[in-house]
Amino acid sequence: MAWTERDEAMWDEIMAWEQSLADVEGNDLQYTYSKWLHTAFEAMPEETTATFFNQLDNALFQMHSLLQGSQFQHEARERILTSARVFNEEVNTISDMKKLTLDQLAYLNRQQASRHRLYSLIQGGITGTGGAVPVSTDFLAMILINLRAVQVTAMSYGYDPQTPFEMMASLKVFHAATLPDRLKVVGWQELLLELEEQEQSFFYQEPDQLTDTTWLEGPIKQLFKLMAITVFKNKKMSNLPLLSLAIGVGMNYRLTKTVTTYAEKYYQYRLLQEKKVDSE
């Protein structure tokens, strides 16, 4: 397919978004927090730290597999394909999604992204009530919602996360999207570097380590959110814990909006890069 003016415009949008990531700078509080976290982990035995992060990686792999085998994911796959056939009747598989224009794919994907943002908003509202069960399950629920959001974004742009390479790609996109804001550009550059080094999209030799001390800044921020909700849940207006509700809804929605936008830019970049190569 020929490279069009619309493709060029969308490419420029991605480059502008990438520059916005590079322009983010951390403040003194963030750097102090990061230094404290690294110091805390450096004080632990190296073997203990390695075991901890290996188990964390394994948990993410297990959650990814759980989502891929779920009925919800099968329904999402069929829903995406059915919606795509409105634009092109020849769409029968996930890879066939690439027969659609990028604007059509973006339209379909944003419908799915809106669903996940709504899920996060509802989850944040439930957690914001301060109940013991919602608070204790919020962290796991948010990981599942945002992992699923990345997987659905991949499918919406024609990349099947059930294949080994795309499974790792979706996990790495999730990892990069949940890094601290000042480091999201580093995660983005690593994703693009891996694409350049990719020889084929089906086989990979071994899973790479995903989590590390830097990545933990995000999950720990979520734990601070839960602590704040617990503290403010009894401060009510009109018999509602409005402050804790606002914290839960706001932080959960912002996280999923960030993840869905990041994933969308990544898969748009890949499609445009492939098209650019094909048109040369």
Tab-separated table of C-alpha atoms in Angstrom, residues 66-223:
chain	number	residue	atom	x	y	z
A	66	LEU	CA	-5.339	-16.356	32.368
A	67	LEU	CA	-6.724	-13.429	30.399
A	68	GLN	CA	-5.946	-15.012	27.032
A	69	GLY	CA	-7.843	-18.159	27.960
A	70	SER	CA	-10.830	-16.347	29.429
A	71	GLN	CA	-14.277	-16.162	27.899
A	72	PHE	CA	-14.132	-12.363	28.162
A	73	GLN	CA	-11.116	-12.302	25.860
A	74	HIS	CA	-12.685	-14.659	23.329
A	75	GLU	CA	-15.758	-12.435	23.283
A	76	ALA	CA	-13.578	-9.346	22.833
A	77	ARG	CA	-11.801	-11.007	19.899
A	78	GLU	CA	-15.092	-11.821	18.204
A	79	ARG	CA	-16.467	-8.372	18.933
A	80	ILE	CA	-13.432	-6.737	17.320
A	81	LEU	CA	-13.643	-8.926	14.214
A	82	THR	CA	-17.401	-8.400	13.896
A	83	SER	CA	-17.003	-4.632	14.156
A	84	ALA	CA	-14.180	-4.693	11.593
A	85	ARG	CA	-16.407	-6.481	9.053
A	86	VAL	CA	-18.557	-3.356	8.921
A	87	PHE	CA	-15.632	-1.772	7.054
A	88	ASN	CA	-14.315	-4.864	5.244
A	89	GLU	CA	-16.175	-8.167	4.877
A	90	GLU	CA	-12.904	-10.040	4.272
A	91	VAL	CA	-11.744	-9.657	7.883
A	92	ASN	CA	-11.754	-13.160	9.377
A	93	THR	CA	-8.639	-13.254	11.572
A	94	ILE	CA	-6.785	-10.797	13.772
A	95	SER	CA	-4.068	-10.321	11.143
A	96	ASP	CA	-6.809	-9.371	8.643
A	97	MET	CA	-7.420	-6.244	10.706
A	98	LYS	CA	-4.481	-4.708	8.850
A	99	LYS	CA	-6.674	-4.579	5.725
A	100	LEU	CA	-8.471	-1.622	7.289
A	101	THR	CA	-7.217	1.949	7.192
A	102	LEU	CA	-5.455	3.311	10.248
A	103	ASP	CA	-8.341	5.684	10.948
A	104	GLN	CA	-10.785	2.779	10.905
A	105	LEU	CA	-8.567	0.795	13.267
A	106	ALA	CA	-8.217	3.800	15.573
A	107	TYR	CA	-12.003	4.193	15.659
A	108	LEU	CA	-12.509	0.537	16.598
A	109	ASN	CA	-9.723	0.600	19.162
A	110	ARG	CA	-10.997	3.703	20.903
A	111	GLN	CA	-14.337	1.999	21.407
A	112	GLN	CA	-12.497	-0.779	23.244
A	113	ALA	CA	-10.297	1.678	25.152
A	114	SER	CA	-13.403	3.511	26.370
A	115	ARG	CA	-14.686	0.250	27.824
A	116	HIS	CA	-11.507	-0.282	29.823
A	117	ARG	CA	-11.444	3.298	31.061
A	118	LEU	CA	-15.018	2.802	32.238
A	119	TYR	CA	-14.040	-0.441	33.983
A	120	SER	CA	-11.248	1.409	35.790
A	121	LEU	CA	-13.545	4.257	36.741
A	122	ILE	CA	-16.084	1.824	38.218
A	123	GLN	CA	-13.336	-0.134	39.964
A	124	GLY	CA	-11.975	3.100	41.417
A	125	GLY	CA	-15.422	4.092	42.651
A	126	ILE	CA	-15.970	0.744	44.347
A	127	THR	CA	-12.514	0.882	45.935
A	128	GLY	CA	-13.126	4.479	46.988
A	129	THR	CA	-15.933	3.364	49.297
A	130	GLY	CA	-13.163	1.984	51.509
A	131	GLY	CA	-14.591	-1.509	51.907
A	132	ALA	CA	-12.107	-4.164	52.987
A	133	VAL	CA	-12.681	-6.463	50.000
A	134	PRO	CA	-12.525	-3.748	47.273
A	135	VAL	CA	-9.405	-2.206	48.802
A	136	SER	CA	-7.642	-5.565	49.136
A	137	THR	CA	-8.430	-6.589	45.536
A	138	ASP	CA	-7.944	-3.225	43.784
A	139	PHE	CA	-4.267	-3.738	42.963
A	140	LEU	CA	-4.869	-7.092	41.253
A	141	ALA	CA	-7.973	-5.796	39.490
A	142	MET	CA	-6.082	-2.834	38.032
A	143	ILE	CA	-3.288	-5.049	36.723
A	144	LEU	CA	-5.842	-7.318	35.034
A	145	ILE	CA	-7.816	-4.410	33.557
A	146	ASN	CA	-4.730	-2.739	32.118
A	147	LEU	CA	-3.090	-5.936	30.870
A	148	ARG	CA	-6.331	-6.752	29.098
A	149	ALA	CA	-6.482	-3.225	27.676
A	150	VAL	CA	-3.055	-3.695	26.053
A	151	GLN	CA	-4.031	-7.113	24.665
A	152	VAL	CA	-7.249	-5.747	23.159
A	153	THR	CA	-5.347	-2.811	21.652
A	154	ALA	CA	-2.922	-5.261	20.041
A	155	MET	CA	-5.803	-7.237	18.517
A	156	SER	CA	-7.516	-4.055	17.327
A	157	TYR	CA	-4.435	-3.214	15.253
A	158	GLY	CA	-3.926	-6.722	13.858
A	159	TYR	CA	-1.388	-8.201	16.288
A	160	ASP	CA	-2.372	-11.438	18.023
A	161	PRO	CA	-1.140	-11.571	21.655
A	162	GLN	CA	-1.573	-15.346	21.665
A	163	THR	CA	1.642	-15.748	19.643
A	164	PRO	CA	4.858	-15.857	21.707
A	165	PHE	CA	6.437	-12.688	20.318
A	166	GLU	CA	3.252	-10.648	20.605
A	167	MET	CA	2.673	-11.977	24.111
A	168	MET	CA	6.058	-10.607	25.172
A	169	ALA	CA	5.461	-7.397	23.229
A	170	SER	CA	2.150	-6.755	25.003
A	171	LEU	CA	3.717	-7.418	28.410
A	172	LYS	CA	6.570	-5.028	27.612
A	173	VAL	CA	4.122	-2.361	26.451
A	174	PHE	CA	2.260	-2.757	29.754
A	175	HIS	CA	5.576	-2.493	31.604
A	176	ALA	CA	6.670	0.633	29.712
A	177	ALA	CA	3.270	2.298	30.061
A	178	THR	CA	3.305	1.820	33.840
A	179	LEU	CA	6.814	3.173	34.381
A	180	PRO	CA	7.149	6.514	36.214
A	181	ASP	CA	6.252	9.405	33.881
A	182	ARG	CA	9.851	10.618	33.627
A	183	LEU	CA	10.954	7.164	32.386
A	184	LYS	CA	8.156	6.383	29.945
A	185	VAL	CA	10.303	7.689	27.080
A	186	VAL	CA	13.056	5.226	28.063
A	187	GLY	CA	10.546	2.381	27.929
A	188	TRP	CA	9.367	3.637	24.533
A	189	GLN	CA	12.896	3.722	23.138
A	190	GLU	CA	13.529	0.180	24.377
A	191	LEU	CA	10.365	-1.031	22.642
A	192	LEU	CA	11.449	0.546	19.348
A	193	LEU	CA	14.971	-0.840	19.695
A	194	GLU	CA	13.550	-4.321	20.147
A	195	LEU	CA	11.478	-3.893	16.985
A	196	GLU	CA	14.621	-3.011	15.055
A	197	GLU	CA	16.356	-6.129	16.366
A	198	GLN	CA	13.392	-8.387	15.693
A	199	GLU	CA	14.145	-11.043	13.080
A	200	GLN	CA	10.782	-12.793	13.064
A	201	SER	CA	7.537	-12.230	14.918
A	202	PHE	CA	6.738	-15.765	16.080
A	203	PHE	CA	9.742	-17.243	17.857
A	204	TYR	CA	11.710	-15.893	20.762
A	205	GLN	CA	14.448	-17.580	22.724
A	206	GLU	CA	13.484	-16.853	26.304
A	207	PRO	CA	11.344	-14.389	28.250
A	208	ASP	CA	13.133	-11.206	29.266
A	209	GLN	CA	12.941	-9.821	32.783
A	210	LEU	CA	10.177	-7.265	32.979
A	211	THR	CA	10.052	-5.889	36.484
A	212	ASP	CA	12.752	-4.087	38.433
A	213	THR	CA	13.091	-1.562	41.234
A	214	THR	CA	12.290	1.391	38.975
A	215	TRP	CA	9.051	-0.178	37.737
A	216	LEU	CA	7.942	-0.752	41.346
A	217	GLU	CA	7.500	2.991	41.812
A	218	GLY	CA	4.148	2.719	40.026
A	219	PRO	CA	2.686	-0.171	42.067
A	220	ILE	CA	3.867	1.445	45.298
A	221	LYS	CA	2.071	4.639	44.250
A	222	GLN	CA	-1.072	2.510	43.924
A	223	LEU	CA	-0.514	1.241	47.470
